[in-house]
Amino acid sequence: MAGTVGSKDSMSVKVGGTLWFAVQLVDEDISAGQGQGYGFKVNETEIHVGASNTADNGIKYGVNIELSGGGGDATAADEAYAYIDSDVWGRLELGDQDDVTNRMMLGSWNAHKGLGGPFGGLGMLLSGWESLGAANLMSRADHQALTSGDDTKASYFSPRFGGFQVGASLTPDTGVTSGAVASLLDTDNDADYNNVMGLAANYVGKFDEIGVGISFVGQTGDDEDALGSKNTVEDLS
């Protein structure tokens, strides 16, 4: 009833995206099962569309949609959400987007993006390394897939004061995204999590020439066992 945010003349529309093309080489003493020893892979292909504007009172608002563009992608959209943003009271996001525990967490991937170190590119190239990572390294992507991921939610981020920022997310049902059945009607025995609350806080600062960052994140949620029982799988904590 309040109106629709669209790409009208008053909106600033931006189109961008990313394509990650990788070359992998394998050299093993035992060559059985190693294929031709080299390969190409497009790890990620996305088209990003954003429409935004600033109201007369200084509040920013808009929508962001990330479309999956790879030939093997099974879904058309990765993330889709609307937001309002104020320098005074913070930012509110509504839609399909990672929760605050994922986006405010600080870690080695911030420095090692695309490399072979922690949370780097090797896990997306070699099945052996990927299995090791899933079993022992608890990658950030694996962790978020067990909780809310891009499931439909509401998230709030406070302004940053003195280097500190806090955030909170509420996901009614981890099995619901845009276009899916409403979470109010989603069955309670499909092994999802209900009422997932994510809380996060971090600090980013600089002392002389040394940058410092620290974060604390946590999640809670109600278990939905596939058999409809509350006794076989513990609640998310």
mmCIF file of C-alpha atoms in Angstrom, residues 146-148 151-152 169-176 181-198 219-225 228-230 234-237:
data_model
loop_
_atom_site.group_PDB
_atom_site.id
_atom_site.type_symbol
_atom_site.label_atom_id
_atom_site.label_comp_id
_atom_site.label_asym_id
_atom_site.label_seq_id
_atom_site.Cartn_x
_atom_site.Cartn_y
_atom_site.Cartn_z
ATOM 1 C CA LEU A 146 23.300 -25.151 7.996
ATOM 2 C CA THR A 147 21.414 -22.142 9.332
ATOM 3 C CA SER A 148 19.733 -19.332 7.382
ATOM 4 C CA ASP A 151 16.494 -17.537 3.253
ATOM 5 C CA THR A 152 13.919 -14.749 3.585
ATOM 6 C CA SER A 169 18.504 -10.958 11.941
ATOM 7 C CA LEU A 170 15.228 -12.875 12.193
ATOM 8 C CA THR A 171 14.485 -15.781 9.841
ATOM 9 C CA PRO A 172 11.031 -17.334 10.410
ATOM 10 C CA ASP A 173 11.880 -20.548 8.513
ATOM 11 C CA THR A 174 15.163 -21.615 6.881
ATOM 12 C CA GLY A 175 13.275 -23.436 4.120
ATOM 13 C CA VAL A 176 11.612 -20.323 2.691
ATOM 14 C CA VAL A 181 5.353 -21.118 0.197
ATOM 15 C CA ALA A 182 4.930 -18.657 3.055
ATOM 16 C CA SER A 183 6.783 -19.634 6.212
ATOM 17 C CA LEU A 184 3.499 -19.469 8.138
ATOM 18 C CA LEU A 185 2.262 -22.405 6.042
ATOM 19 C CA ASP A 186 5.569 -24.281 5.706
ATOM 20 C CA THR A 187 5.435 -27.749 7.246
ATOM 21 C CA ASP A 188 7.061 -28.279 10.635
ATOM 22 C CA ASN A 189 8.675 -31.648 9.856
ATOM 23 C CA ASP A 190 10.974 -30.856 6.926
ATOM 24 C CA ALA A 191 14.267 -30.638 8.883
ATOM 25 C CA ASP A 192 14.445 -26.833 8.661
ATOM 26 C CA TYR A 193 15.001 -24.415 11.535
ATOM 27 C CA ASN A 194 12.302 -22.054 12.807
ATOM 28 C CA ASN A 195 12.635 -18.663 14.486
ATOM 29 C CA VAL A 196 16.343 -18.328 13.725
ATOM 30 C CA MET A 197 17.754 -15.286 15.518
ATOM 31 C CA GLY A 198 21.210 -14.076 14.560
ATOM 32 C CA GLN A 219 22.580 -17.888 16.421
ATOM 33 C CA THR A 220 19.612 -19.630 18.013
ATOM 34 C CA GLY A 221 16.729 -21.488 16.394
ATOM 35 C CA ASP A 222 14.067 -24.162 16.857
ATOM 36 C CA ASP A 223 14.705 -27.563 15.271
ATOM 37 C CA GLU A 224 12.298 -29.173 12.805
ATOM 38 C CA ASP A 225 13.146 -32.853 12.699
ATOM 39 C CA GLY A 228 8.269 -34.309 13.325
ATOM 40 C CA SER A 229 10.009 -35.074 16.603
ATOM 41 C CA LYS A 230 11.752 -32.543 18.841
ATOM 42 C CA GLU A 234 18.995 -30.399 19.127
ATOM 43 C CA ASP A 235 17.900 -26.818 18.608
ATOM 44 C CA LEU A 236 20.339 -24.466 16.914
ATOM 45 C CA SER A 237 22.627 -22.771 19.428
#
